Every structure is written in C-alpha cells, then in structure tokens.
Coordinates of C-alpha atoms and ligand atoms in Angstrom, one line a residue:
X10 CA 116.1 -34.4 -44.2
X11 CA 119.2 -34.1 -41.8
X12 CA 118.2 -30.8 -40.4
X13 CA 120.2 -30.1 -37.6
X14 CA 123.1 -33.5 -38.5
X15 CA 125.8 -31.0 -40.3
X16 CA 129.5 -32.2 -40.2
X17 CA 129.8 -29.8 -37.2
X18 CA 127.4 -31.1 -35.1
X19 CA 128.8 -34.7 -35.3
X20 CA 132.0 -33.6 -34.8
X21 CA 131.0 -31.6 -32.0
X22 CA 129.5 -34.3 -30.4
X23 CA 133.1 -36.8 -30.8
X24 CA 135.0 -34.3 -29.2
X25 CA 132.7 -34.6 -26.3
X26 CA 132.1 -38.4 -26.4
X27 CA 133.8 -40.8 -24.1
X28 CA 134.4 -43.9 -25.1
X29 CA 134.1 -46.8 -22.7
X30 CA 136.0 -49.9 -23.7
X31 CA 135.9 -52.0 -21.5
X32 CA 133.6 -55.5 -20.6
X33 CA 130.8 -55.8 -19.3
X34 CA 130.2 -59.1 -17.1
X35 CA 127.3 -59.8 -14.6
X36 CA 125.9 -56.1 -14.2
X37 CA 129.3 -54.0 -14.1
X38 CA 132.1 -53.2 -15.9
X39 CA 135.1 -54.6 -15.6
X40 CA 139.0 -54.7 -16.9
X41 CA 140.9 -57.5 -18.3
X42 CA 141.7 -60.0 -15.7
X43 CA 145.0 -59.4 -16.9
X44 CA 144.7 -55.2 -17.6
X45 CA 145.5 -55.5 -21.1
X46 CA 143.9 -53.5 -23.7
X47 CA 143.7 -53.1 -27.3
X48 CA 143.6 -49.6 -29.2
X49 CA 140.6 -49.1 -32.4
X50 CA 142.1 -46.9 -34.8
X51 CA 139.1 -45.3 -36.6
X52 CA 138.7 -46.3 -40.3
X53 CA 137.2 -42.5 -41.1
X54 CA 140.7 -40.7 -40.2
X55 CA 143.0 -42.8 -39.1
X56 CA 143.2 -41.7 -35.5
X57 CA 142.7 -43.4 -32.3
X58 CA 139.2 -44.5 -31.3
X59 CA 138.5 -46.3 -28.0
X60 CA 140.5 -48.3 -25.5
X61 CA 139.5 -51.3 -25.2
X62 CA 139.6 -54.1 -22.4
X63 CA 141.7 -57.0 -24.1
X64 CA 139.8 -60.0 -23.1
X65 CA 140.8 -63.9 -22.7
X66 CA 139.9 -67.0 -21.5
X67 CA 140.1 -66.1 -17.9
X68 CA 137.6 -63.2 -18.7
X69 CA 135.2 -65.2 -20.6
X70 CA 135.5 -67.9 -17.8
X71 CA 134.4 -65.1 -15.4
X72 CA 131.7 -63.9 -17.9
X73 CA 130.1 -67.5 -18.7
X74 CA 130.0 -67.9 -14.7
X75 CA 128.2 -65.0 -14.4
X76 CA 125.8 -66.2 -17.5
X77 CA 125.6 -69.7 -15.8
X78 CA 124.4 -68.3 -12.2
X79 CA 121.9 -66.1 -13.6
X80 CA 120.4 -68.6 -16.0
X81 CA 120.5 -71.5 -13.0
X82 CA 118.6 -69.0 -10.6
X83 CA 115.8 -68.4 -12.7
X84 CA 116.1 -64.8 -12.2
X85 CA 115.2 -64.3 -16.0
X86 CA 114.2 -67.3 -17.9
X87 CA 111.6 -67.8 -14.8
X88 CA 110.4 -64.6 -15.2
X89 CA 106.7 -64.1 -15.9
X90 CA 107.0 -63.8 -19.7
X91 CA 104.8 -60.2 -19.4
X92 CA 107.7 -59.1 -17.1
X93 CA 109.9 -59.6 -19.4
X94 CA 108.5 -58.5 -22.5
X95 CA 108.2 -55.2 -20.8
X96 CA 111.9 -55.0 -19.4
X97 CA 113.0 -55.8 -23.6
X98 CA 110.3 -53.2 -24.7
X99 CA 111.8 -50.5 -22.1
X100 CA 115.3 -51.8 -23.5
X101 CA 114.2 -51.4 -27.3
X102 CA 112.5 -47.3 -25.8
X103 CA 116.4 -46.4 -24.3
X104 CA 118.0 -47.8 -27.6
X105 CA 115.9 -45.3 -29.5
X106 CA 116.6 -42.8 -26.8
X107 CA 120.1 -42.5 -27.2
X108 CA 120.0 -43.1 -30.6
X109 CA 122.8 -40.3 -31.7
X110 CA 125.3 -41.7 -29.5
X111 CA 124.5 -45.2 -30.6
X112 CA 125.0 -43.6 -34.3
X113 CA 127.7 -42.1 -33.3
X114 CA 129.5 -45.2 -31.8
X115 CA 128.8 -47.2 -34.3
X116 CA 130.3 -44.9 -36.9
X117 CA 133.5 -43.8 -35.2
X118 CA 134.2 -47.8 -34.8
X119 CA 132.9 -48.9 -38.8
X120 CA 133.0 -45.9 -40.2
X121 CA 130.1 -45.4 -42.0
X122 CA 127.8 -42.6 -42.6
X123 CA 126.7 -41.5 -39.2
X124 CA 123.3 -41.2 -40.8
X125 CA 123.1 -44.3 -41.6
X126 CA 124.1 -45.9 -38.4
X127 CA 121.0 -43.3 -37.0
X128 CA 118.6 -44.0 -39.2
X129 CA 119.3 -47.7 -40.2
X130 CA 121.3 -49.3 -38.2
X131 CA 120.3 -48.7 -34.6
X132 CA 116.6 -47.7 -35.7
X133 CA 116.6 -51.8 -37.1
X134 CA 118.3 -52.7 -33.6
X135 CA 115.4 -51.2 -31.9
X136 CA 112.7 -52.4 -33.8
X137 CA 114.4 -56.2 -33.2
X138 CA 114.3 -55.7 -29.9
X139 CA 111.1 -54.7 -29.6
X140 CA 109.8 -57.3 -31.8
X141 CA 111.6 -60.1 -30.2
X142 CA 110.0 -58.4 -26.6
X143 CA 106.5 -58.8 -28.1
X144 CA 106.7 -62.4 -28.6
X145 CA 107.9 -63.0 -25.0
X146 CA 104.2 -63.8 -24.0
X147 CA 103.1 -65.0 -27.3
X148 CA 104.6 -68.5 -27.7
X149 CA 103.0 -71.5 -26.6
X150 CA 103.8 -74.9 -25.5
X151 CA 102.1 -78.4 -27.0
X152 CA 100.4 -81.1 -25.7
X153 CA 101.0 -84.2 -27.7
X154 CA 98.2 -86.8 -28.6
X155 CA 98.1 -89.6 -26.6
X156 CA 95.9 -92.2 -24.9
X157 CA 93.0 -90.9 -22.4
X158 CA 95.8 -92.1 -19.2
X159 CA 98.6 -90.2 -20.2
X160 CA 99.2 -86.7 -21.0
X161 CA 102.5 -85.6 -22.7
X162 CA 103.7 -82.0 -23.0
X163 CA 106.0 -80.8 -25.0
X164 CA 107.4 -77.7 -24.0
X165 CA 110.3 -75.2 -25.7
X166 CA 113.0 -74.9 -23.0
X167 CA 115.9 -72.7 -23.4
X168 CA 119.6 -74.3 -24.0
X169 CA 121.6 -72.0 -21.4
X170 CA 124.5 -69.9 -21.5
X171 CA 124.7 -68.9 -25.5
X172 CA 128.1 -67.4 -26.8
X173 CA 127.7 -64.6 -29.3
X174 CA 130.6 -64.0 -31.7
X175 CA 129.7 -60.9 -34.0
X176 CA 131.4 -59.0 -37.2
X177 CA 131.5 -55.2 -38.2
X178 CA 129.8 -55.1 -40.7
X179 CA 126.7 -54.3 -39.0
X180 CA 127.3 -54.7 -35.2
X181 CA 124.1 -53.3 -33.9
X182 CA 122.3 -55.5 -36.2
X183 CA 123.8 -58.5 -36.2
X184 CA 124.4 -58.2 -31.7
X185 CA 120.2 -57.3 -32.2
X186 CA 119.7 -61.1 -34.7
X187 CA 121.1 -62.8 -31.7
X188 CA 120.3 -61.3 -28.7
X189 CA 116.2 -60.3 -29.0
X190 CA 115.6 -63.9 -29.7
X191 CA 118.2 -66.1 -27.4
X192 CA 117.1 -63.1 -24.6
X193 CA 113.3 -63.5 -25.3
X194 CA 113.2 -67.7 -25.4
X195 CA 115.3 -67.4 -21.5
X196 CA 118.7 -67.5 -21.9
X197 CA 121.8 -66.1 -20.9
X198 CA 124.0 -64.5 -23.3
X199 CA 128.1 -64.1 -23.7
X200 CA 128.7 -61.6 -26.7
X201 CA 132.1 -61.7 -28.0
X202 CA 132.2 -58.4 -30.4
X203 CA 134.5 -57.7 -33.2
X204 CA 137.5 -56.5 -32.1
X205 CA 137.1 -53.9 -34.4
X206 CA 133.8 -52.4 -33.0
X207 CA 132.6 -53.2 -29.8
X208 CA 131.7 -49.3 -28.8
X209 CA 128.2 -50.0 -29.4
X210 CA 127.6 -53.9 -27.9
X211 CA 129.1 -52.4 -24.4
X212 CA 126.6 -49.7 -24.2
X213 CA 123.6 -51.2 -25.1
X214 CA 124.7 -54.0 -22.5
X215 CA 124.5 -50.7 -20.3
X216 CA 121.2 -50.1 -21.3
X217 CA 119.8 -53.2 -20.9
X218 CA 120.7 -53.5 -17.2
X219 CA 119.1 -50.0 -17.0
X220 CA 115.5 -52.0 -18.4
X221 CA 115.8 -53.8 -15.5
X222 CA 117.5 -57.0 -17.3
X223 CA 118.8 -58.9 -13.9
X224 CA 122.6 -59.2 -13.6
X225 CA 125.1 -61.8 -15.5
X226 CA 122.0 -62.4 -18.2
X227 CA 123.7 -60.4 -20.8
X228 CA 127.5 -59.6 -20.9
X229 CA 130.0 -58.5 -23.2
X230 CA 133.6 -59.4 -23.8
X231 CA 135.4 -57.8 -26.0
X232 CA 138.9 -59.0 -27.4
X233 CA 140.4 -60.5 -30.5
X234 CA 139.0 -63.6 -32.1
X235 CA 141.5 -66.3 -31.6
X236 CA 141.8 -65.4 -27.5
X237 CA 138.6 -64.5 -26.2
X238 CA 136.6 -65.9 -29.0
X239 CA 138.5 -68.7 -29.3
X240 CA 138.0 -69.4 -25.9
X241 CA 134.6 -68.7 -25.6
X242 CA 133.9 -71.2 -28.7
X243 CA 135.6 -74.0 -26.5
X244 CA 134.4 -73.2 -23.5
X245 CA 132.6 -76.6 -21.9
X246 CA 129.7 -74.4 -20.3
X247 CA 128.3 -73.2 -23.0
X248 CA 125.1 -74.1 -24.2
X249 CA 125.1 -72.5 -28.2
X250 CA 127.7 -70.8 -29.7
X251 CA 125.5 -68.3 -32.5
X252 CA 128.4 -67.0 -35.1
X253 CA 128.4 -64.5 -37.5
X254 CA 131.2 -64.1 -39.6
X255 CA 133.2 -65.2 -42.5
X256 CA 133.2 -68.5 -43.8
X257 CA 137.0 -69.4 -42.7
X258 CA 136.3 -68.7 -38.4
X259 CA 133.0 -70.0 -39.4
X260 CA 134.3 -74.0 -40.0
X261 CA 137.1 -73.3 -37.1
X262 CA 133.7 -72.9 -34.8
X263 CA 132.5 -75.9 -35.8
X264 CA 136.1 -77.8 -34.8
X265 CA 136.1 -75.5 -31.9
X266 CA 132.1 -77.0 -30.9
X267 CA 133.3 -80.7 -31.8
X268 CA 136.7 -80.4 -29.6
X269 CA 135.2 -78.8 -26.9
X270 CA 131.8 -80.2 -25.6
X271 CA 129.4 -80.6 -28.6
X272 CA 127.5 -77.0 -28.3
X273 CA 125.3 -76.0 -30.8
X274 CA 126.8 -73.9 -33.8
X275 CA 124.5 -71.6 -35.9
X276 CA 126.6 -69.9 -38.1
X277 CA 126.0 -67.0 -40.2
X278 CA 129.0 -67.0 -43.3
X279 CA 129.6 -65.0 -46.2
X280 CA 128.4 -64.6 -49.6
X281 CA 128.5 -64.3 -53.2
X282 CA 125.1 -63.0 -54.1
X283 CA 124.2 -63.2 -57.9
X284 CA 122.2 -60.6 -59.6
X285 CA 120.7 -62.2 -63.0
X286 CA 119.6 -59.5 -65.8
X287 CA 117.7 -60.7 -68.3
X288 CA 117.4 -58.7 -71.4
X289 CA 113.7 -57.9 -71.1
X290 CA 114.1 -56.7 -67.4
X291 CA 113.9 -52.4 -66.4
X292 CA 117.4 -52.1 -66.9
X293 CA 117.3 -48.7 -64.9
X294 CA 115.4 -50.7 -62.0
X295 CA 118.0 -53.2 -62.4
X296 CA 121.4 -51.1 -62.4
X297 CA 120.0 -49.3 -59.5
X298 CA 119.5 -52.3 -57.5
X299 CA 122.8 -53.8 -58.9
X300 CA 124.8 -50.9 -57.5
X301 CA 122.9 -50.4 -53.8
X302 CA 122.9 -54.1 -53.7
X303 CA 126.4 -53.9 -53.8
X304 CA 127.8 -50.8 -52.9
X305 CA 126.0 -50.1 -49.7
X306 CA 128.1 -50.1 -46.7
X307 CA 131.2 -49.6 -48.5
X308 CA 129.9 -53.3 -50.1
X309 CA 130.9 -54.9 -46.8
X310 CA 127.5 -56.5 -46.6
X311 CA 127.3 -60.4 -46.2
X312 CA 124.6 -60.8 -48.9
X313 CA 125.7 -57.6 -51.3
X314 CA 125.0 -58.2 -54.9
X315 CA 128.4 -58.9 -56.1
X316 CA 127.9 -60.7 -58.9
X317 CA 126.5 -59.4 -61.9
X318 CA 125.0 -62.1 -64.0
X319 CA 123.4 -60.1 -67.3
X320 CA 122.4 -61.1 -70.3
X321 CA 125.0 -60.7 -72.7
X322 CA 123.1 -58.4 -75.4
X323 CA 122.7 -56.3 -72.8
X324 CA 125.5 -56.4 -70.7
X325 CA 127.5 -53.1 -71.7
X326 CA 124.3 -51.0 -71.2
X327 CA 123.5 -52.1 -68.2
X328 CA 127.0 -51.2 -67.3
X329 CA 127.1 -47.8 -67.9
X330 CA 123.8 -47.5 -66.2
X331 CA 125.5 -48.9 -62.7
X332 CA 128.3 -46.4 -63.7
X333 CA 125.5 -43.6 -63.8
X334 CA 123.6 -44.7 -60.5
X335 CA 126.8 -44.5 -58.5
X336 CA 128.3 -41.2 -59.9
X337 CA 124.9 -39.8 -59.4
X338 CA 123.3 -41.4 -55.8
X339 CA 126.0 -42.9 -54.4
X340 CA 128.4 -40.4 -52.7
X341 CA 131.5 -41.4 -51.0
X342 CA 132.5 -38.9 -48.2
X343 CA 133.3 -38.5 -44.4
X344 CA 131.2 -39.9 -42.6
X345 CA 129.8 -37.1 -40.5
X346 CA 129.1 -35.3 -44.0
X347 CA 125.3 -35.7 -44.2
X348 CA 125.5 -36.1 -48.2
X349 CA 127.7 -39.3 -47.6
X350 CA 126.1 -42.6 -48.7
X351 CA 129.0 -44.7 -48.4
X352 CA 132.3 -43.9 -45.8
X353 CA 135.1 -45.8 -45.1
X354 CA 136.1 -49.2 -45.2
X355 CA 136.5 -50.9 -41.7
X356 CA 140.6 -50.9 -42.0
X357 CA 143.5 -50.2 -44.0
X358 CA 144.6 -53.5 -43.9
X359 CA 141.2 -54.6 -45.0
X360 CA 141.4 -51.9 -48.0
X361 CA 144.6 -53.6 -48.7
X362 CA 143.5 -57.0 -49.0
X363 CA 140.6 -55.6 -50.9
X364 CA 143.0 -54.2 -53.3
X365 CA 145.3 -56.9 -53.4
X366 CA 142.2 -59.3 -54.9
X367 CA 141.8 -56.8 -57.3
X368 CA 144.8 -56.7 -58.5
X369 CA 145.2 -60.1 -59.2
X370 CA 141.8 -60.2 -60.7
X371 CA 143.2 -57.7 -63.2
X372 CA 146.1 -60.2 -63.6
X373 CA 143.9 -62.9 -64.5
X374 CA 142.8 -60.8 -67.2
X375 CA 139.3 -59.3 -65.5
X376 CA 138.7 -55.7 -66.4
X377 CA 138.0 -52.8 -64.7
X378 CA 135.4 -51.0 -66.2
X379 CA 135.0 -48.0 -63.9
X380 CA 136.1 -47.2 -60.3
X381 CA 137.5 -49.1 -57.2
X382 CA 140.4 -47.6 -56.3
X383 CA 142.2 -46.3 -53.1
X384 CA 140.6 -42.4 -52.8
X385 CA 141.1 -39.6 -49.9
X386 CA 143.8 -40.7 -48.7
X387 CA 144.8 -37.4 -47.4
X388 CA 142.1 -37.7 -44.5
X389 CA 144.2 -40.4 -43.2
X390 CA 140.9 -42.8 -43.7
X391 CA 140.5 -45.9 -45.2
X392 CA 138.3 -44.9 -48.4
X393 CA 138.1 -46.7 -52.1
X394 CA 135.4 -45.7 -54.7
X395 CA 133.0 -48.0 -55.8
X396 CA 133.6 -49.9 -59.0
X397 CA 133.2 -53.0 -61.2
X398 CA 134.8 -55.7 -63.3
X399 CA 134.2 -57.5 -65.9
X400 CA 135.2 -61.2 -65.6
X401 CA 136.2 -63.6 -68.6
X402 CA 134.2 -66.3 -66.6
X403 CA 132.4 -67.1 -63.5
X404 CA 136.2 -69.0 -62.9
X405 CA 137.9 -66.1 -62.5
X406 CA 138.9 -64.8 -58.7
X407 CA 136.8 -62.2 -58.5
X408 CA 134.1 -64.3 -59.5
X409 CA 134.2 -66.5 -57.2
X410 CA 135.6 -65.2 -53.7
X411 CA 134.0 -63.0 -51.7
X412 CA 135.9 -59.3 -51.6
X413 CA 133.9 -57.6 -49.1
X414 CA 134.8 -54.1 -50.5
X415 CA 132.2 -52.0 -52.9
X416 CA 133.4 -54.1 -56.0
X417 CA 130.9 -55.3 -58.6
X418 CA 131.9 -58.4 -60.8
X419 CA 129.9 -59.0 -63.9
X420 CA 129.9 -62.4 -66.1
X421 CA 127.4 -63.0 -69.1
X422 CA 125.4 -65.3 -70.0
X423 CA 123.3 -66.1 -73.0
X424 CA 119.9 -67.8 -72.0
X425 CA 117.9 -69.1 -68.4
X426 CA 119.7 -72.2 -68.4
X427 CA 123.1 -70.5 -68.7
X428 CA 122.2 -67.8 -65.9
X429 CA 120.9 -70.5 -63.7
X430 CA 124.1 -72.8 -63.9
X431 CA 126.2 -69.8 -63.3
X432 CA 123.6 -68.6 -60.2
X433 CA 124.6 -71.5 -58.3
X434 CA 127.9 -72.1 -59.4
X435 CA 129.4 -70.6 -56.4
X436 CA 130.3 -72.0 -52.7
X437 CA 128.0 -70.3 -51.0
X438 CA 124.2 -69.7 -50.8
X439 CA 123.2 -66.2 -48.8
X440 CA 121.1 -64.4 -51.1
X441 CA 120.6 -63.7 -55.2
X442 CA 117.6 -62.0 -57.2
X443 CA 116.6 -62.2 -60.7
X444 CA 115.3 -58.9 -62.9
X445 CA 113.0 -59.9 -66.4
X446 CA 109.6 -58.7 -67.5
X447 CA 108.6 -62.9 -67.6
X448 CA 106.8 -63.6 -64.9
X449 CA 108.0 -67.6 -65.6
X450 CA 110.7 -66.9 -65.8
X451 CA 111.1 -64.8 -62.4
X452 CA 109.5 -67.9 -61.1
X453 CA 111.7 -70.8 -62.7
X454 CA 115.1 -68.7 -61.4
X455 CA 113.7 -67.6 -58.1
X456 CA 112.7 -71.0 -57.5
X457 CA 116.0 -72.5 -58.6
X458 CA 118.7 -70.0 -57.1
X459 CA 119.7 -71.9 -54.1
X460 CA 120.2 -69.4 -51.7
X461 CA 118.3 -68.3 -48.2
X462 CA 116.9 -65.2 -50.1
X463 CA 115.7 -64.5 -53.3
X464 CA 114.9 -61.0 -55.0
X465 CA 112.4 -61.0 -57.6
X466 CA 112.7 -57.4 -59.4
X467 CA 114.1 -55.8 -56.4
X468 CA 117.3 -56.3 -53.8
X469 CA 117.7 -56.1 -50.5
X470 CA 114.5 -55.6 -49.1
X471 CA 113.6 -57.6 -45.9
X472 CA 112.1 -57.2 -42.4
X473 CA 112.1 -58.8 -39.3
X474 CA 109.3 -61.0 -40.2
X475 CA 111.6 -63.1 -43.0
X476 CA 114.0 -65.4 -41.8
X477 CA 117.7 -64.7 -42.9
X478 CA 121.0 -66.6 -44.1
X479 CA 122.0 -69.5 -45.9
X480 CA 122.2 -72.6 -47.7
X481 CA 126.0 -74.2 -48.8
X482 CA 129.0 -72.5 -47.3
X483 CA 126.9 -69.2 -45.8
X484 CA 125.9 -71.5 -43.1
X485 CA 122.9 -72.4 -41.4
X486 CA 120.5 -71.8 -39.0
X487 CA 118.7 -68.4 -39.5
X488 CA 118.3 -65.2 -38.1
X489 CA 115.2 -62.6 -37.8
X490 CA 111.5 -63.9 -37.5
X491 CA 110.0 -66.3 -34.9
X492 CA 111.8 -69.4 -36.4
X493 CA 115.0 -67.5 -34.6
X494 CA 113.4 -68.6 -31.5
X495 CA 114.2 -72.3 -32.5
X496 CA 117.6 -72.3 -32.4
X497 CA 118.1 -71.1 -28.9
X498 CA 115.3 -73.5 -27.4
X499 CA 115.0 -77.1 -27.5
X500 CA 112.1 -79.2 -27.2
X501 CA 111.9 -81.0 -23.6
X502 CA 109.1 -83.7 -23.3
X503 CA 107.3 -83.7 -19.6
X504 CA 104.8 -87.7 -20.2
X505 CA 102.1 -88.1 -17.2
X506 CA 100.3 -91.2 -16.5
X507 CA 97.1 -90.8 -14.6
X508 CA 95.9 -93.6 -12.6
Ligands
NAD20 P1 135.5 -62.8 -39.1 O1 135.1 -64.2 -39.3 O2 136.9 -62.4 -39.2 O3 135.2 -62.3 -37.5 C1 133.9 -62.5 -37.0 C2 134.0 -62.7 -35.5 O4 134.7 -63.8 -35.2 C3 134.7 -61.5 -34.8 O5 134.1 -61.2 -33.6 C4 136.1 -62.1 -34.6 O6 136.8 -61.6 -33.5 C5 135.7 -63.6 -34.3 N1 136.8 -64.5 -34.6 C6 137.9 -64.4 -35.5 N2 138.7 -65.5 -35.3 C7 138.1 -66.3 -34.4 C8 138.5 -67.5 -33.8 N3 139.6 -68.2 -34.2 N4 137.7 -68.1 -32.9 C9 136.6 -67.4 -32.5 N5 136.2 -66.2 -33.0 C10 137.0 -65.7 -33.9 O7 134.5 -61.9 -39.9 P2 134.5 -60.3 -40.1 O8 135.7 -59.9 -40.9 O9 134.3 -59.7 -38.7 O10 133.1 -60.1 -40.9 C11 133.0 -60.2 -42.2 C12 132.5 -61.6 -42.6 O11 131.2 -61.8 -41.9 C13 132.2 -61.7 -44.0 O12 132.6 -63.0 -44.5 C14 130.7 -61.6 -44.1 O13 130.1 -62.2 -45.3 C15 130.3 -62.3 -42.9 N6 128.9 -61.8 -42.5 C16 127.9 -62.7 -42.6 C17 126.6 -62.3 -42.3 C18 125.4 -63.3 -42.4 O14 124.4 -63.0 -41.8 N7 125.5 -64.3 -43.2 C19 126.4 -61.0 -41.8 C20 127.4 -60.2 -41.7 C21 128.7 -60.6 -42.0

C-alpha cells in the first residue's frame, strides 16, 4: 500500500527539503578546511542535488583527531554498556522517525524508488542499529584455564579510530554493516561516504549526536575517493580501515594499509553471483528469482544474480519466463512514482560504461535476447531497462566482469559437474544459489559454490543474523551478525599471579 506516497507528495516534499552537504566532525558541522565543495547531480533528472563539503587530508586529519580524543577519553567505549545500548536504541527510534526524509535523501542522491529507500533501505538501517544496540550488554569476556595461582583473562578490546569508506549502492545499509557493530564493540568511527551520496550518512551522524552519542565518536567526511579517502586509508592513526567497494579501490586499500602503518583492512568487493538452473527445478520460482536477483536496484547490487547458469534443455524457456517476470513485476519509472520498482542508475557516466561493456559483449558475439538499453532519456535521468544476454561461454566479457547495471548473462551447461566448474569459474566469491527438485543435488552445489552465500531454491534472502560477503576477490572479513563484532575488537590478554 503507498496510501498517501503519490508522485506529488514526494515531490512536494523535495521542493521543501534542504540539503545539507557538508561534514560532520566531533559533534558539529563543519566546511572544508579549504571551502571547496563538490555539486551531486541527481541520477533521477539530471538536475542539481546537494552541495557538498569537498573534503581532504587536512579535513580527515581534523576528523580522526576528533575520533582519537573521544576514543582516548573513554567518553564512549567506557561507557556502561546499558548506557549505551540505550543511546543506539534511541538512535535506531529517530532513524525510524524521520524515515521519509531519510527515504527521501537517499533517493534524490541514488535514485531509486523512494519506496524502496522507505521501506527497505532505512527500515534495514534501523533494525541494524538496533540490533547491534542490543548486543552492547550481551557480550562477555573469558577467563582462560590455567593453574590454581594464576588467573588469565581474556578480554575483547576495541582497536580505535576505524575509517569507514562506503559505496551507493546501498548507503544507509552499508554505513549501518559498519557502524552498529564498530560503534557497539567501543570505537570511534571516520565515515568516508561516496561522493555520490552522502545526504543520508550526514544526517544520521545528526541523529546520533541527538541519542546522546558523545562528540568526535562518529563523524563524517565526505569528498572524492582518491583525496579524502585516500587519505583517510593512509592515515597513521587509524586503527581499521572497513571498505566497501569494488574490487579495483579494494586492493589499492590494502597498498594504502601496508604503505601507511599496517591498519586492519576488511574489505567488502564485488561480485559475480551465479544462479544454476537445473532442468528439474520450478522454472517460474526460478526466472522470478533470476530476474529480482538481478534486476533489483537497477542491478547495482554487490551480490545480484548476474549470471545465469541453466541447464541447457531448458535454457530458452527459462528465458522467456525472466522476459515475462520483468515486463510484468518489474517496472522501471521515476522514482517518486509509487509503481516504480527499479529507478535510475547512480550516473550517466556509470550508464555509459554500463553500455559500453555491452556493447563489446555484443562484439564478442554475446546476444541480446531482450532489453538493456538507454530509456527516458527525455527526463534528463539516467535510466536503462533491464535485460539479458546470452553468452557463447563463461569466457566471454560479460561473463566474467562485473557490470553493475540490471544486465542478466546466461551460459549453459549440460550436467552438475558442468554447472559446478562454471559456478566457481569466476574471480570472485560473494554469493550464488542453485534451483532443482534434488535435494542431493541442492546439497552437492550448495556445498561446493565457493561463495559467502549460498541460495538453495530462493535468492537474496538474509537478515541480520547471517554473516555477509566473500571468499576470492569479494574480500573478506564479514558484515551483519555478532561475528561483525570481531573485526573491530581484538583480543587483549590481562595474566595474574596470586601469591
Ligand atoms: P568504488 O570502489 O568506486 O568506491 C567505493 C568507495 O571508495 C567510495 O566511497 C569512493 O569514494 C572510495 N574510493 C574510491 N577511490 C578511492 C581511493 N583511491 N582511496 C580510497 N577510497 C576510494 O565503488 P562504488 O562504485 O562506490 O560501488 C560499487 C562497488 O561496490 C561494486 O564493485 C560493488 O560490487 C561493490 N559493493 C560490494 C558490497 C559487498 O558487501 N561486497 C556491497 C555493495 C557494493
């Protein structure tokens, strides 16, 4: 139901928004050190979005000294763990409070359905929050066995200041992975945004100071990758840098980590999900997860099902069934139209490249067998239907490099040993799922997809309680669920001897 959500009302309410760009570092907002900004253009029409505070290594010095005192002081990670599980809980209430502008953020800076960013993404930013609040008085220490004179304890410390470098895709989400569970375990947090939507990181920075989250323990610096990211990568006082991202900045964070002062890297890459199809699988349950797994969010999702692996008997029909699904559930449209599933890609230089692999995928001899092309381009937005191709082999480009766009590539394969070897032919390792009636079988591929994820009859469902990301070149270290904690603690060994 979207009851009162029309177009009108969305629209309304962007003509009255404004839209704050600029940092936010130890409890206030502040400019570039330098007063340079940076101008969004909004991926739904074209126009001009926020202003936003252009950010570099002076800033992020500023910002990690903030981080740094607060962490030193003990003003949070000291904090009686009930006080602070109430201060994230009241932080996870305001989230949900303003949840329209949130939505509304969020979609003018990604551009997709405003009723998705309500109902999905910040309703999933509130419900980390809140989760990660709840285990701030539920984690214990150890004591180790020893001999009747000593007693050794082993206790979880947090590392310090952790840099956060974020995507688009999903920024309320991702910003929620890394900050409920480096916020709950006692640290002090540096997000770095995308420079492409950082509306929604600045005001929920805003709302966590209103919980009553002490200055400097959370702040925000927006800016472009190379300079403030860059810098906040190679910055010697911090602790963790926790990356979400592609693949390429991914390895340059690692250099970055190794050049600088040997922080920790957890890093979060990209995909290229298989989705295997055996012939005695519900091919209508199986085109239907084919094409949300892949088309959702414009198919700029990290672990989107973008390659169909079917059996080859049943590989046309299972085409046109994906053909149906989309035309029938998945509606491209504005994004403040409340029929929209999909909106707009995050840029038109992103639609470009997106177009540009396409094209030399069609070079190479892969064929288009519905969709994916440039559409509305009269609203001044950056919108391309969903589609798919059919590749010669798992070789070909589209096969094998991650598009990030709503494109479906399908391969075939003729038996389990075939579908298996072409699963895990791939760099990387995020997510994949397998459809068939054979319970065995379901087993024997689930089992031997080597990914972080794996769908048995079904795509994409999660929740907080599964950890999430991936083997190979989609990184490691994971987010979601109470192993999250780990990465932003270390173990820290206090030995007494009695007598
Ligand atoms: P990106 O790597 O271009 O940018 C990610 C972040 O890194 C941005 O904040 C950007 O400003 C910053 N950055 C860019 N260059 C940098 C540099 N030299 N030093 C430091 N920071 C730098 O990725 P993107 O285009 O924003 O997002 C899409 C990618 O993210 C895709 O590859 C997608 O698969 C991946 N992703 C992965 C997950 C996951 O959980 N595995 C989730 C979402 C997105």
């Amino acid at each position: 139901m979207t009851g009162q959500y029309t177009r009108e009302y969305w629209q309304s309410a962007l003509d009255a928004a404004t839209l704050n760009g600029r940092m936010f570092i130890n409890g206030g907002f502040e400019d570039a050190a330098d007063g340079t900004t940076f101008v969004r253009i909004r991926p739904m029409d074209g126009k001009p979005g926020g202003t936003f505070a252009r950010g570099k290594a002076v800033d992020i010095d500023r910002a990690v000294a903030a981080a740094r005192a607060a962490f030193e002081s003990g003003v949070w990670r000291k904090k009686d763990p009930a006080e602070k599980k109430r201060i994230l809980l009241k932080w996870a209430d305001l989230i949900r409070e303003n949840r329209e502008e949130l939505a509304l953020l969020e979609t003018i800076d990604v551009g997709k359905p405003v009723m998705a960013s309500l109902n999905v993404d910040v309703a999933l930013a509130a419900n980390c929050i809140q989760y990660y609040a709840e285990l701030c008085d539920k984690l214990y220490d150890e004591v180790a066995p020893t001999g009747p004179n000593d007693r050794a304890i082993v206790r979880k410390v947090p590392l310090g200041v952790i840099g956060a470098i974020t995507p688009w895709n999903y920024p309320l989400i991702i910003d929620s992975w890394k900050l409920g569970p480096a916020l709950a375990a006692g640290n002090s947090v540096v997000l770095k945004p995308a420079e492409q939507s950082s509306l929604s990181a600045i005001r929920i920075a805003e709302l966590a100071s209103q919980a009553g989250l002490p200055d400097g323990v959370l702040n925000i610096v927006t800016g472009y990758g190379e300079e403030a990211g860059q810098a906040l990568a190679r910055h010697m006082d911090v602790d963790m840098i926790a990356f979400t991202g592609s693949t390429e900045v991914g390895k340059l964070i690692m250099g970055y980590a190794a050049q600088s002062n040997l922080k920790r890297v957890a890093l979060e890459l990209g995909g290229k999900s298989p989705i295997v199809v055996f012939a005695d699988a519900d091919l209508d349950a199986a085109a239907s997860a084919a094409a949300w797994g892949c088309f959702y969010n414009a198919g700029e999702t990290c672990h989107a099902s973008t390659r169909l692996l079917a059996e080859r008997s049943i590989m046309d029909e299972l085409i046109s069934k994906i053909e149906e699904v989309t035309a029938r559930e998945i509606t491209l449209g504005h994004p403040f139209e409340p029929s929209a599933q999909i909106g707009a890609l995050i840029e038109d230089a992103h639609l470009e490249k997106v177009l540009g692999m396409i094209e030399a995928g069609e070079k190479e001899g892969s064929k288009r067998a519905f969709g994916a092309e440039k559409v509305m381009a009269e609203t001044g937005g950056s919108y391309m239907s969903p589609g798919v191709f059919v590749a010669k082999s798992n070789s070909d480009s589209l096969a094998r490099n991650e598009i990030f766009g709503p494109v479906l590539t399908a391969i075939a394969f003729d038996g389990e040993e075939e579908a298996l070897k072409l699963a895990n032919d791939t760099n990387y390792g995020l997510a994949g799922a397998v459809f068939t009636s054979d319970m065995g079988k379901a087993h024997r591929v689930s089992e031997g997809i080597h990914a972080g994820t794996v769908w048995i009859n079904t795509y994409d469902i999660s929740s907080l309680a599964t950890p999430f990301g991936g083997f190979k070149q989609s990184g490691f270290g994971r987010d979601r669920s109470v192993h999250a904690i780990d990465k932003y603690c270390d173990y820290k060994t206090i030995w007494q001897r009695f007598g």
